[in-house]
Structure formats: C-alpha cells, structure tokens
Amino acid sequence: MEDSYRDSMKLNNQLCFPLYAAARNVTGLYTPYLKPLGLTYTQYLVFLVLWERDGLSVGEICDRLMLDNGTLSPLLKKLEQAGYVKRTRSLEDDRMVMIHLTEAGKALQRQAKDIPEKVGSCIRLSPEKAHTLYMLLYELLES
C-alpha cells in the first residue's frame, strides 16, 4: 500500500477528529451547569436563540442552530410539556409554527446567566486564540 494513502488514513491526520473531540469536550463542560436546570446542551442552545429573540418560527430556529426540523420538533415538544415554551400556528401562514417563551422560560434565563462565564473559565485559550478559533470555525461552516 502506498505510504501517502496510509498516512491519509491515520486518525491523527483527519481534520474531523480534533473537531469532533474538541466539540464533545466543550459541550461536556456545560453538563454540570445544565443538569440542575434539567436541560440538555441542545435545549440550552434553543433557549439562547429564544432569549435573544422570542417568537421565532421553528424554521428560523432550525436555521440559527443548523438543525433539521426532525431533530428540533421533538425537543420543542418536550420544552412545551415542561412549561418553558408555547407553540402556536402563525396567523399569517398556518403551516408555520411559532415558538414563544413562557414566563418559566424567561425566568430560566436568570438561572442560566452565569453559564457562559463559568464554561469560558474552563477553556484554557487566550482571548486572542479563542477569537481566532471562533473565526476559523465560522469560516469552515460557511465554506
């Protein structure tokens, strides 16, 4: 077998592996802070989007989080059953489902307000390197 082919098949030569492992490590840092709130990481992301702008359609949330409808819809149903969001049909287009925070969903923001800082303090990158990484990851997502 050709050496370059063998090298290309090594785990350490795959861009996907450090991305995957780093993503798992970073999202895992959220667990001790989200667990007391009864939230998963993906649910937390939905809240971040809704705390930024309440009253979005399911499609808009899917776009913001780069998730498909099949992943997001069951999650939103669980959040509605827990009393955090209300799902309603759009008045303009009854095919669209709109998501609004309830008072409990809004109150959760106050409980979660320290999470970004706590998780950020666990990541040992200089602010400059963190910014560079952020920019590179978004560049990768857009390519």
GROMACS .gro file of N, CA and C in nm:
model
  429
    1MET      N    1   0.084  -0.118   0.000
    1MET     CA    2   0.000   0.000   0.000
    1MET      C    3   0.089   0.125   0.000
    2GLU      N    4   0.049   0.224  -0.073
    2GLU     CA    5   0.125   0.348  -0.088
    2GLU      C    6   0.132   0.423   0.045
    3ASP      N    7   0.251   0.479   0.080
    3ASP     CA    8   0.271   0.548   0.207
    3ASP      C    9   0.178   0.668   0.224
    4SER      N   10   0.157   0.747   0.118
    4SER     CA   11   0.071   0.866   0.129
    4SER      C   12  -0.073   0.825   0.157
    5TYR      N   13  -0.115   0.712   0.099
    5TYR     CA   14  -0.250   0.662   0.125
    5TYR      C   15  -0.262   0.620   0.271
    6ARG      N   16  -0.161   0.546   0.320
    6ARG     CA   17  -0.160   0.502   0.460
    6ARG      C   18  -0.162   0.622   0.554
    7ASP      N   19  -0.082   0.725   0.523
    7ASP     CA   20  -0.078   0.845   0.606
    7ASP      C   21  -0.213   0.916   0.607
    8SER      N   22  -0.278   0.920   0.493
    8SER     CA   23  -0.407   0.989   0.485
    8SER      C   24  -0.517   0.918   0.565
    9MET      N   25  -0.493   0.790   0.596
    9MET     CA   26  -0.593   0.713   0.670
    9MET      C   27  -0.566   0.708   0.820
   10LYS      N   28  -0.464   0.779   0.866
   10LYS     CA   29  -0.434   0.782   1.010
   10LYS      C   30  -0.530   0.878   1.080
   11LEU      N   31  -0.575   0.838   1.196
   11LEU     CA   32  -0.669   0.918   1.274
   11LEU      C   33  -0.613   1.059   1.299
   12ASN      N   34  -0.487   1.066   1.335
   12ASN     CA   35  -0.428   1.196   1.367
   12ASN      C   36  -0.412   1.288   1.246
   13ASN      N   37  -0.434   1.238   1.127
   13ASN     CA   38  -0.426   1.320   1.007
   13ASN      C   39  -0.564   1.364   0.957
   14GLN      N   40  -0.667   1.340   1.036
   14GLN     CA   41  -0.803   1.375   0.998
   14GLN      C   42  -0.844   1.506   1.065
   15LEU      N   43  -0.887   1.603   0.989
   15LEU     CA   44  -0.937   1.728   1.045
   15LEU      C   45  -1.063   1.703   1.128
   16CYS      N   46  -1.142   1.607   1.086
   16CYS     CA   47  -1.270   1.581   1.154
   16CYS      C   48  -1.250   1.535   1.299
   17PHE      N   49  -1.142   1.462   1.326
   17PHE     CA   50  -1.128   1.407   1.461
   17PHE      C   51  -1.106   1.513   1.569
   18PRO      N   52  -1.009   1.606   1.554
   18PRO     CA   53  -0.995   1.705   1.661
   18PRO      C   54  -1.119   1.795   1.673
   19LEU      N   55  -1.188   1.819   1.561
   19LEU     CA   56  -1.312   1.897   1.569
   19LEU      C   57  -1.416   1.823   1.652
   20TYR      N   58  -1.432   1.695   1.622
   20TYR     CA   59  -1.527   1.610   1.695
   20TYR      C   60  -1.492   1.601   1.843
   21ALA      N   61  -1.366   1.570   1.873
   21ALA     CA   62  -1.323   1.552   2.012
   21ALA      C   63  -1.333   1.683   2.090
   22ALA      N   64  -1.292   1.794   2.028
   22ALA     CA   65  -1.300   1.924   2.095
   22ALA      C   66  -1.445   1.962   2.120
   23ALA      N   67  -1.532   1.938   2.023
   23ALA     CA   68  -1.675   1.971   2.040
   23ALA      C   69  -1.734   1.890   2.155
   24ARG      N   70  -1.701   1.763   2.162
   24ARG     CA   71  -1.751   1.679   2.273
   24ARG      C   72  -1.700   1.730   2.407
   25ASN      N   73  -1.572   1.766   2.412
   25ASN     CA   74  -1.514   1.816   2.537
   25ASN      C   75  -1.579   1.947   2.580
   26VAL      N   76  -1.594   2.039   2.487
   26VAL     CA   77  -1.650   2.170   2.521
   26VAL      C   78  -1.797   2.156   2.560
   27THR      N   79  -1.876   2.082   2.484
   27THR     CA   80  -2.017   2.067   2.521
   27THR      C   81  -2.031   1.994   2.654
   28GLY      N   82  -1.938   1.904   2.682
   28GLY     CA   83  -1.939   1.834   2.810
   28GLY      C   84  -1.917   1.926   2.929
   29LEU      N   85  -1.847   2.036   2.907
   29LEU     CA   86  -1.825   2.133   3.015
   29LEU      C   87  -1.957   2.195   3.064
   30TYR      N   88  -2.058   2.195   2.979
   30TYR     CA   89  -2.186   2.255   3.014
   30TYR      C   90  -2.270   2.166   3.107
   31THR      N   91  -2.245   2.037   3.103
   31THR     CA   92  -2.330   1.941   3.175
   31THR      C   93  -2.350   1.973   3.322
   32PRO      N   94  -2.245   2.000   3.400
   32PRO     CA   95  -2.268   2.026   3.543
   32PRO      C   96  -2.353   2.151   3.570
   33TYR      N   97  -2.358   2.243   3.475
   33TYR     CA   98  -2.436   2.365   3.492
   33TYR      C   99  -2.578   2.351   3.439
   34LEU      N  100  -2.594   2.267   3.337
   34LEU     CA  101  -2.727   2.248   3.277
   34LEU      C  102  -2.810   2.143   3.350
   35LYS      N  103  -2.743   2.043   3.405
   35LYS     CA  104  -2.814   1.934   3.472
   35LYS      C  105  -2.906   1.984   3.584
   36PRO      N  106  -2.859   2.074   3.672
   36PRO     CA  107  -2.950   2.123   3.777
   36PRO      C  108  -3.072   2.197   3.721
   37LEU      N  109  -3.060   2.250   3.599
   37LEU     CA  110  -3.173   2.318   3.535
   37LEU      C  111  -3.261   2.220   3.459
   38GLY      N  112  -3.217   2.095   3.450
   38GLY     CA  113  -3.294   1.994   3.377
   38GLY      C  114  -3.285   2.010   3.227
   39LEU      N  115  -3.175   2.068   3.179
   39LEU     CA  116  -3.161   2.095   3.036
   39LEU      C  117  -3.047   2.014   2.974
   40THR      N  118  -3.066   1.979   2.848
   40THR     CA  119  -2.958   1.924   2.767
   40THR      C  120  -2.887   2.040   2.699
   41TYR      N  121  -2.772   2.012   2.642
   41TYR     CA  122  -2.698   2.116   2.572
   41TYR      C  123  -2.780   2.172   2.455
   42THR      N  124  -2.845   2.084   2.379
   42THR     CA  125  -2.923   2.130   2.263
   42THR      C  126  -3.041   2.215   2.308
   43GLN      N  127  -3.106   2.177   2.417
   43GLN     CA  128  -3.214   2.260   2.471
   43GLN      C  129  -3.162   2.397   2.511
   44TYR      N  130  -3.044   2.399   2.571
   44TYR     CA  131  -2.982   2.526   2.610
   44TYR      C  132  -2.959   2.614   2.487
   45LEU      N  133  -2.915   2.556   2.378
   45LEU     CA  134  -2.895   2.633   2.255
   45LEU      C  135  -3.025   2.694   2.206
   46VAL      N  136  -3.133   2.617   2.214
   46VAL     CA  137  -3.265   2.670   2.175
   46VAL      C  138  -3.300   2.790   2.262
   47PHE      N  139  -3.276   2.777   2.392
   47PHE     CA  140  -3.304   2.889   2.480
   47PHE      C  141  -3.218   3.010   2.446
   48LEU      N  142  -3.090   2.990   2.416
   48LEU     CA  143  -3.005   3.103   2.378
   48LEU      C  144  -3.065   3.180   2.261
   49VAL      N  145  -3.115   3.106   2.162
   49VAL     CA  146  -3.175   3.169   2.044
   49VAL      C  147  -3.302   3.244   2.084
   50LEU      N  148  -3.386   3.183   2.166
   50LEU     CA  149  -3.513   3.247   2.205
   50LEU      C  150  -3.493   3.361   2.303
   51TRP      N  151  -3.393   3.352   2.388
   51TRP     CA  152  -3.365   3.464   2.479
   51TRP      C  153  -3.313   3.584   2.401
   52GLU      N  154  -3.249   3.557   2.290
   52GLU     CA  155  -3.201   3.665   2.203
   52GLU      C  156  -3.317   3.729   2.128
   53ARG      N  157  -3.409   3.644   2.081
   53ARG     CA  158  -3.526   3.695   2.005
   53ARG      C  159  -3.641   3.596   2.020
   54ASP      N  160  -3.735   3.631   2.101
   54ASP     CA  161  -3.851   3.547   2.127
   54ASP      C  162  -3.948   3.553   2.008
   55GLY      N  163  -4.028   3.448   1.992
   55GLY     CA  164  -4.131   3.448   1.889
   55GLY      C  165  -4.080   3.412   1.751
   56LEU      N  166  -3.987   3.320   1.743
   56LEU     CA  167  -3.936   3.274   1.614
   56LEU      C  168  -4.013   3.154   1.565
   57SER      N  169  -4.009   3.132   1.435
   57SER     CA  170  -4.069   3.011   1.379
   57SER      C  171  -3.974   2.894   1.402
   58VAL      N  172  -4.028   2.774   1.394
   58VAL     CA  173  -3.944   2.654   1.405
   58VAL      C  174  -3.835   2.658   1.299
   59GLY      N  175  -3.870   2.697   1.178
   59GLY     CA  176  -3.772   2.705   1.069
   59GLY      C  177  -3.659   2.803   1.099
   60GLU      N  178  -3.694   2.917   1.158
   60GLU     CA  179  -3.590   3.015   1.193
   60GLU      C  180  -3.496   2.959   1.299
   61ILE      N  181  -3.551   2.888   1.396
   61ILE     CA  182  -3.466   2.827   1.499
   61ILE      C  183  -3.378   2.720   1.437
   62CYS      N  184  -3.435   2.639   1.348
   62CYS     CA  185  -3.356   2.537   1.276
   62CYS      C  186  -3.239   2.603   1.203
   63ASP      N  187  -3.266   2.712   1.134
   63ASP     CA  188  -3.161   2.781   1.059
   63ASP      C  189  -3.053   2.833   1.152
   64ARG      N  190  -3.092   2.898   1.261
   64ARG     CA  191  -2.995   2.955   1.354
   64ARG      C  192  -2.906   2.848   1.415
   65LEU      N  193  -2.964   2.730   1.445
   65LEU     CA  194  -2.889   2.624   1.513
   65LEU      C  195  -2.832   2.520   1.417
   66MET      N  196  -2.859   2.539   1.288
   66MET     CA  197  -2.812   2.444   1.187
   66MET      C  198  -2.860   2.302   1.219
   67LEU      N  199  -2.987   2.293   1.257
   67LEU     CA  200  -3.051   2.165   1.288
   67LEU      C  201  -3.165   2.142   1.191
   68ASP      N  202  -3.204   2.017   1.174
   68ASP     CA  203  -3.320   1.989   1.090
   68ASP      C  204  -3.446   1.985   1.176
   69ASN      N  205  -3.558   1.998   1.109
   69ASN     CA  206  -3.688   2.000   1.175
   69ASN      C  207  -3.714   1.873   1.255
   70GLY      N  208  -3.669   1.760   1.203
   70GLY     CA  209  -3.690   1.632   1.271
   70GLY      C  210  -3.617   1.622   1.404
   71THR      N  211  -3.508   1.694   1.418
   71THR     CA  212  -3.435   1.698   1.544
   71THR      C  213  -3.498   1.798   1.640
   72LEU      N  214  -3.537   1.913   1.587
   72LEU     CA  215  -3.585   2.022   1.671
   72LEU      C  216  -3.728   2.003   1.722
   73SER      N  217  -3.816   1.950   1.639
   73SER     CA  218  -3.958   1.941   1.679
   73SER      C  219  -3.981   1.860   1.806
   74PRO      N  220  -3.923   1.740   1.822
   74PRO     CA  221  -3.944   1.667   1.947
   74PRO      C  222  -3.887   1.741   2.069
   75LEU      N  223  -3.776   1.809   2.049
   75LEU     CA  224  -3.715   1.886   2.157
   75LEU      C  225  -3.809   2.000   2.200
   76LEU      N  226  -3.870   2.068   2.103
   76LEU     CA  227  -3.963   2.176   2.134
   76LEU      C  228  -4.088   2.124   2.204
   77LYS      N  229  -4.133   2.006   2.165
   77LYS     CA  230  -4.249   1.945   2.232
   77LYS      C  231  -4.217   1.920   2.379
   78LYS      N  232  -4.096   1.871   2.406
   78LYS     CA  233  -4.056   1.847   2.546
   78LYS      C  234  -4.049   1.977   2.625
   79LEU      N  235  -3.996   2.081   2.562
   79LEU     CA  236  -3.988   2.210   2.630
   79LEU      C  237  -4.128   2.268   2.656
   80GLU      N  238  -4.220   2.241   2.564
   80GLU     CA  239  -4.359   2.286   2.585
   80GLU      C  240  -4.423   2.207   2.699
   81GLN      N  241  -4.402   2.076   2.702
   81GLN     CA  242  -4.457   1.994   2.810
   81GLN      C  243  -4.401   2.035   2.946
   82ALA      N  244  -4.276   2.082   2.947
   82ALA     CA  245  -4.214   2.127   3.071
   82ALA      C  246  -4.261   2.268   3.110
   83GLY      N  247  -4.335   2.333   3.022
   83GLY     CA  248  -4.389   2.464   3.052
   83GLY      C  249  -4.298   2.581   3.019
   84TYR      N  250  -4.193   2.558   2.939
   84TYR     CA  251  -4.097   2.664   2.907
   84TYR      C  252  -4.130   2.742   2.780
   85VAL      N  253  -4.198   2.677   2.685
   85VAL     CA  254  -4.232   2.744   2.560
   85VAL      C  255  -4.377   2.712   2.524
   86LYS      N  256  -4.431   2.795   2.436
   86LYS     CA  257  -4.566   2.773   2.382
   86LYS      C  258  -4.552   2.769   2.231
   87ARG      N  259  -4.607   2.664   2.172
   87ARG     CA  260  -4.606   2.650   2.026
   87ARG      C  261  -4.743   2.691   1.973
   88THR      N  262  -4.745   2.783   1.876
   88THR     CA  263  -4.870   2.827   1.816
   88THR      C  264  -4.854   2.836   1.665
   89ARG      N  265  -4.963   2.825   1.594
   89ARG     CA  266  -4.962   2.842   1.449
   89ARG      C  267  -4.952   2.990   1.416
   90SER      N  268  -4.876   3.022   1.312
   90SER     CA  269  -4.862   3.160   1.267
   90SER      C  270  -4.996   3.210   1.216
   91LEU      N  271  -5.028   3.336   1.244
   91LEU     CA  272  -5.152   3.396   1.194
   91LEU      C  273  -5.142   3.422   1.044
   92GLU      N  274  -5.021   3.447   0.994
   92GLU     CA  275  -5.001   3.475   0.851
   92GLU      C  276  -4.998   3.348   0.767
   93ASP      N  277  -4.943   3.240   0.823
   93ASP     CA  278  -4.927   3.115   0.748
   93ASP      C  279  -4.944   2.999   0.846
   94ASP      N  280  -5.057   2.931   0.840
   94ASP     CA  281  -5.085   2.828   0.941
   94ASP      C  282  -4.997   2.704   0.928
   95ARG      N  283  -4.911   2.700   0.825
   95ARG     CA  284  -4.814   2.591   0.815
   95ARG      C  285  -4.694   2.615   0.905
   96MET      N  286  -4.674   2.741   0.945
   96MET     CA  287  -4.560   2.777   1.030
   96MET      C  288  -4.598   2.768   1.177
   97VAL      N  289  -4.509   2.708   1.254
   97VAL     CA  290  -4.527   2.701   1.399
   97VAL      C  291  -4.433   2.802   1.464
   98MET      N  292  -4.491   2.886   1.547
   98MET     CA  293  -4.415   2.990   1.616
   98MET      C  294  -4.385   2.944   1.759
   99ILE      N  295  -4.268   2.980   1.808
   99ILE     CA  296  -4.225   2.941   1.942
   99ILE      C  297  -4.209   3.067   2.027
  100HIS      N  298  -4.280   3.069   2.139
  100HIS     CA  299  -4.274   3.181   2.233
  100HIS      C  300  -4.236   3.128   2.371
  101LEU      N  301  -4.151   3.202   2.438
  101LEU     CA  302  -4.115   3.167   2.575
  101LEU      C  303  -4.233   3.195   2.669
  102THR      N  304  -4.251   3.107   2.765
  102THR     CA  305  -4.346   3.133   2.873
  102THR      C  306  -4.271   3.211   2.982
  103GLU      N  307  -4.342   3.248   3.086
  103GLU     CA  308  -4.276   3.316   3.198
  103GLU      C  309  -4.168   3.225   3.258
  104ALA      N  310  -4.195   3.095   3.265
  104ALA     CA  311  -4.095   3.000   3.318
  104ALA      C  312  -3.972   2.996   3.228
  105GLY      N  313  -3.992   3.002   3.097
  105GLY     CA  314  -3.880   3.002   3.003
  105GLY      C  315  -3.797   3.129   3.014
  106LYS      N  316  -3.865   3.240   3.038
  106LYS     CA  317  -3.794   3.367   3.057
  106LYS      C  318  -3.718   3.366   3.189
  107ALA      N  319  -3.778   3.310   3.292
  107ALA     CA  320  -3.715   3.305   3.425
  107ALA      C  321  -3.590   3.217   3.423
  108LEU      N  322  -3.591   3.115   3.336
  108LEU     CA  323  -3.476   3.026   3.327
  108LEU      C  324  -3.349   3.102   3.285
  109GLN      N  325  -3.367   3.209   3.209
  109GLN     CA  326  -3.252   3.288   3.165
  109GLN      C  327  -3.176   3.344   3.285
  110ARG      N  328  -3.248   3.389   3.385
  110ARG     CA  329  -3.182   3.441   3.506
  110ARG      C  330  -3.102   3.332   3.576
  111GLN      N  331  -3.155   3.210   3.576
  111GLN     CA  332  -3.085   3.098   3.640
  111GLN      C  333  -2.961   3.056   3.561
  112ALA      N  334  -2.963   3.078   3.430
  112ALA     CA  335  -2.855   3.033   3.342
  112ALA      C  336  -2.754   3.142   3.310
  113LYS      N  337  -2.774   3.262   3.362
  113LYS     CA  338  -2.694   3.377   3.319
  113LYS      C  339  -2.544   3.363   3.340
  114ASP      N  340  -2.501   3.284   3.438
  114ASP     CA  341  -2.358   3.270   3.467
  114ASP      C  342  -2.291   3.156   3.390
  115ILE      N  343  -2.367   3.078   3.318
  115ILE     CA  344  -2.312   2.960   3.250
  115ILE      C  345  -2.203   2.996   3.149
  116PRO      N  346  -2.223   3.095   3.060
  116PRO     CA  347  -2.115   3.123   2.964
  116PRO      C  348  -1.982   3.158   3.031
  117GLU      N  349  -1.988   3.237   3.135
  117GLU     CA  350  -1.864   3.274   3.205
  117GLU      C  351  -1.801   3.154   3.274
  118LYS      N  352  -1.883   3.070   3.337
  118LYS     CA  353  -1.830   2.952   3.406
  118LYS      C  354  -1.764   2.856   3.308
  119VAL      N  355  -1.829   2.831   3.196
  119VAL     CA  356  -1.772   2.741   3.096
  119VAL      C  357  -1.649   2.806   3.033
  120GLY      N  358  -1.656   2.934   3.004
  120GLY     CA  359  -1.543   3.005   2.945
  120GLY      C  360  -1.419   2.998   3.032
  121SER      N  361  -1.438   3.000   3.164
  121SER     CA  362  -1.323   2.994   3.254
  121SER      C  363  -1.256   2.856   3.254
  122CYS      N  364  -1.324   2.755   3.202
  122CYS     CA  365  -1.268   2.620   3.195
  122CYS      C  366  -1.187   2.598   3.068
  123ILE      N  367  -1.200   2.686   2.973
  123ILE     CA  368  -1.131   2.672   2.845
  123ILE      C  369  -1.001   2.751   2.851
  124ARG      N  370  -0.893   2.680   2.839
  124ARG     CA  371  -0.761   2.742   2.858
  124ARG      C  372  -0.703   2.790   2.725
  125LEU      N  373  -0.766   2.892   2.669
  125LEU     CA  374  -0.715   2.958   2.549
  125LEU      C  375  -0.709   3.107   2.578
  126SER      N  376  -0.608   3.173   2.526
  126SER     CA  377  -0.604   3.318   2.540
  126SER      C  378  -0.723   3.377   2.465
  127PRO      N  379  -0.766   3.497   2.502
  127PRO     CA  380  -0.876   3.560   2.428
  127PRO      C  381  -0.846   3.571   2.278
  128GLU      N  382  -0.721   3.596   2.244
  128GLU     CA  383  -0.683   3.608   2.102
  128GLU      C  384  -0.698   3.475   2.030
  129LYS      N  385  -0.650   3.367   2.093
  129LYS     CA  386  -0.662   3.235   2.031
  129LYS      C  387  -0.809   3.192   2.024
  130ALA      N  388  -0.886   3.221   2.127
  130ALA     CA  389  -1.029   3.187   2.126
  130ALA      C  390  -1.099   3.260   2.013
  131HIS      N  391  -1.067   3.387   1.992
  131HIS     CA  392  -1.128   3.464   1.883
  131HIS      C  393  -1.087   3.407   1.747
  132THR      N  394  -0.960   3.373   1.733
  132THR     CA  395  -0.912   3.313   1.607
  132THR      C  396  -0.984   3.182   1.579
  133LEU      N  397  -0.995   3.098   1.682
  133LEU     CA  398  -1.065   2.971   1.666
  133LEU      C  399  -1.211   2.994   1.625
  134TYR      N  400  -1.277   3.087   1.692
  134TYR     CA  401  -1.416   3.123   1.661
  134TYR      C  402  -1.428   3.162   1.513
  135MET      N  403  -1.340   3.249   1.468
  135MET     CA  404  -1.344   3.296   1.329
  135MET      C  405  -1.317   3.181   1.231
  136LEU      N  406  -1.221   3.096   1.261
  136LEU     CA  407  -1.189   2.983   1.174
  136LEU      C  408  -1.306   2.884   1.166
  137LEU      N  409  -1.370   2.858   1.280
  137LEU     CA  410  -1.483   2.765   1.279
  137LEU      C  411  -1.599   2.818   1.197
  138TYR      N  412  -1.628   2.946   1.209
  138TYR     CA  413  -1.735   3.003   1.126
  138TYR      C  414  -1.698   3.007   0.979
  139GLU      N  415  -1.571   3.029   0.951
  139GLU     CA  416  -1.524   3.022   0.814
  139GLU      C  417  -1.544   2.882   0.758
  140LEU      N  418  -1.513   2.782   0.838
  140LEU     CA  419  -1.533   2.643   0.798
  140LEU      C  420  -1.682   2.613   0.775
  141LEU      N  421  -1.767   2.662   0.865
  141LEU     CA  422  -1.911   2.640   0.850
  141LEU      C  423  -1.967   2.704   0.724
  142GLU      N  424  -1.912   2.818   0.687
  142GLU     CA  425  -1.963   2.890   0.570
  142GLU      C  426  -1.908   2.835   0.438
  143SER      N  427  -1.802   2.753   0.445
  143SER     CA  428  -1.742   2.704   0.320
  143SER      C  429  -1.814   2.582   0.267
   0.00000   0.00000   0.00000
